[in-house]
CSV table of C-alpha atoms in Angstrom, one decimal:
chain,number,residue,atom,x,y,z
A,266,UNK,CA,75.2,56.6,60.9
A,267,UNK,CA,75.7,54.3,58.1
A,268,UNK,CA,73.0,51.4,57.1
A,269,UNK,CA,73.7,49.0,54.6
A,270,UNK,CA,70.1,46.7,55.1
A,271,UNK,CA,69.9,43.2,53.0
A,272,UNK,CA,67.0,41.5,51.9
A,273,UNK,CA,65.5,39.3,50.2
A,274,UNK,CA,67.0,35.6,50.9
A,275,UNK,CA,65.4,32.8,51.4
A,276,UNK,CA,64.5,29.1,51.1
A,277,UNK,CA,64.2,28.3,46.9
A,278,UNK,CA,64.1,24.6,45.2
A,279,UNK,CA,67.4,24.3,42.7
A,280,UNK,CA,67.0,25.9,39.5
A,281,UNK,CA,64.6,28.7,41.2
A,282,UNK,CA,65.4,32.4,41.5
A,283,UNK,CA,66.3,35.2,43.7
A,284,UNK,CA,66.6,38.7,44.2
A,285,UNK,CA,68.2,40.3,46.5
A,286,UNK,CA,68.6,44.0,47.6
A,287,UNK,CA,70.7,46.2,49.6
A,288,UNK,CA,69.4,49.5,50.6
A,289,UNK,CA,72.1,51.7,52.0
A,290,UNK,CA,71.8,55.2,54.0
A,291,UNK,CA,74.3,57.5,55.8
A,292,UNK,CA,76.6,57.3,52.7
A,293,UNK,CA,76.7,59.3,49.1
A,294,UNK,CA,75.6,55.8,47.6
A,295,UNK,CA,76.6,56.9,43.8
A,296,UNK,CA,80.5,57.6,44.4
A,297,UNK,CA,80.8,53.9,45.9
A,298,UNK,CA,81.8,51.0,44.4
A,299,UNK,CA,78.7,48.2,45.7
A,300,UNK,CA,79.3,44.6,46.0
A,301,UNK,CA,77.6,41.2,46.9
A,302,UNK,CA,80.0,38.8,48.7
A,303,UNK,CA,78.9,35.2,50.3
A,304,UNK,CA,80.1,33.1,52.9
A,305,UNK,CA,79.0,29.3,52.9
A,306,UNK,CA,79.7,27.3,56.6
A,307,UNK,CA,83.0,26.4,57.0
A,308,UNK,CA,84.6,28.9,53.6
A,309,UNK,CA,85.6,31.9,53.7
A,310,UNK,CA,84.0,35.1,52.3
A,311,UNK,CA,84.0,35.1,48.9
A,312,UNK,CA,83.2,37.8,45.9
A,313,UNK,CA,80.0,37.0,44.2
A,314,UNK,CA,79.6,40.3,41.8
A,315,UNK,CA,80.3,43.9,42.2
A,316,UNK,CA,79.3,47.0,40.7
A,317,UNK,CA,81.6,50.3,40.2
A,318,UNK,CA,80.3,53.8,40.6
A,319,UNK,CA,80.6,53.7,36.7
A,320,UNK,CA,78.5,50.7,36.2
A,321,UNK,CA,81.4,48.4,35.1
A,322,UNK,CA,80.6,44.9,36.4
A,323,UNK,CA,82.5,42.1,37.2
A,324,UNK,CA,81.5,38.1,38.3
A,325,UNK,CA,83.0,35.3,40.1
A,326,UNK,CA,83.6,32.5,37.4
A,327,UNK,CA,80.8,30.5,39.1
A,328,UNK,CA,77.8,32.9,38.9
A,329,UNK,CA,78.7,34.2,35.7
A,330,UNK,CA,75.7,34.2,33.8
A,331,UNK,CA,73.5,33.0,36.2
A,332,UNK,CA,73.6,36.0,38.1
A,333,UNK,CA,73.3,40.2,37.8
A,334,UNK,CA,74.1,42.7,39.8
A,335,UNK,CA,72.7,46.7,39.2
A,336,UNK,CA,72.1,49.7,41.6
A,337,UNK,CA,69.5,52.0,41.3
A,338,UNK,CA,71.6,55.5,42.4
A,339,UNK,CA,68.4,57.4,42.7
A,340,UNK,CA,67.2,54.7,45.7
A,341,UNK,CA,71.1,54.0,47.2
A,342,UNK,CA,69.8,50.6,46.4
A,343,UNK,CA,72.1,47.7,44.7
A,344,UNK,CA,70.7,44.5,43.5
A,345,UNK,CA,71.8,40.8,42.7
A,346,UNK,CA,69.5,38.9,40.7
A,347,UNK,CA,69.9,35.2,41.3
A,348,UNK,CA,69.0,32.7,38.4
A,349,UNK,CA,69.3,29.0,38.4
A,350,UNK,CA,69.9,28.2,41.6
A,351,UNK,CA,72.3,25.6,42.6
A,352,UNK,CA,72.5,24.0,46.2
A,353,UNK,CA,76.3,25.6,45.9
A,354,UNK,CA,74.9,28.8,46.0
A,355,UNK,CA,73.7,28.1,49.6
A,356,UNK,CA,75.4,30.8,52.0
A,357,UNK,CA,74.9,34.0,54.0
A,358,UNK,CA,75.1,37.5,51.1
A,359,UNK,CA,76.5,40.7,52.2
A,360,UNK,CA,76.7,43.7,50.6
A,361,UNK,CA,79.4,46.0,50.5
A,362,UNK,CA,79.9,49.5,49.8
A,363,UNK,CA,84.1,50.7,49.2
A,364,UNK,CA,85.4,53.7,48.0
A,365,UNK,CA,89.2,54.4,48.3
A,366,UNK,CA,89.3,55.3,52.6
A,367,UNK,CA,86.8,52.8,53.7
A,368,UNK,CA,84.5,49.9,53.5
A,369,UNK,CA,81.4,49.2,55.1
A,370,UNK,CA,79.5,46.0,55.2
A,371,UNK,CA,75.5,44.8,55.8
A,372,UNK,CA,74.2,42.4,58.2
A,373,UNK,CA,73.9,39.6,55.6
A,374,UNK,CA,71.0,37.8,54.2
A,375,UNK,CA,70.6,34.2,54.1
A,376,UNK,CA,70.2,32.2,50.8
A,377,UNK,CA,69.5,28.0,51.2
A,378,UNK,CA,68.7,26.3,48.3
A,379,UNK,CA,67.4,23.1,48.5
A,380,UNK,CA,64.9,20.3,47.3
């Protein structure tokens, strides 16, 4: 069965930091390409940062460098560390894991920041 488990969110003052982690099982963690995506009431989903199997990254313009994403292959476990804060940056995280047949998704992890 696979497991993608998030954690880490929280409540955190503007200009505060983050991390969150995704701990996967059930899946061969290093041949997938791992992502963090967000979705803030009333938007859609949106691409936050991903990761390929090859360690190329990629940002949405409005975490770029505020925020980095890494896996750890050796503990199926991908990360997003979350600097400067912004009340913008308030929404639910999911993680994603995709190779070429199929995607699979987390629970989500919730991330308010606020004064």
């Amino acid at each position: 069965q696979v497991q993608l488990v998030e954690s880490g969110g929280g409540l955190v003052q503007p200009g505060g930091s983050l991390r969150l982690s995704c701990t996967t099982a059930g899946i061969i963690f290093s041949i997938y390409d791992m992502g963090w995506y967000r979705q803030a009431p009333g938007k859609q989903r949106e691409l936050v940062a991903v990761i390929t199997r090859d360690d190329s990254t990629n940002y949405a313009d409005s975490v770029k460098g505020r925020f980095a994403i890494s896996r750890d292959n050796a503990k199926n476990t991908v990360y997003l560390q979350m600097n400067s804060l912004k009340p913008e940056d308030t929404a639910v995280y999911y993680c994603r894991a995709q190779n070429r047949i199929r995607a699979y998704w987390g629970q989500g992890t919730q991330v308010t920041v606020s004064s």
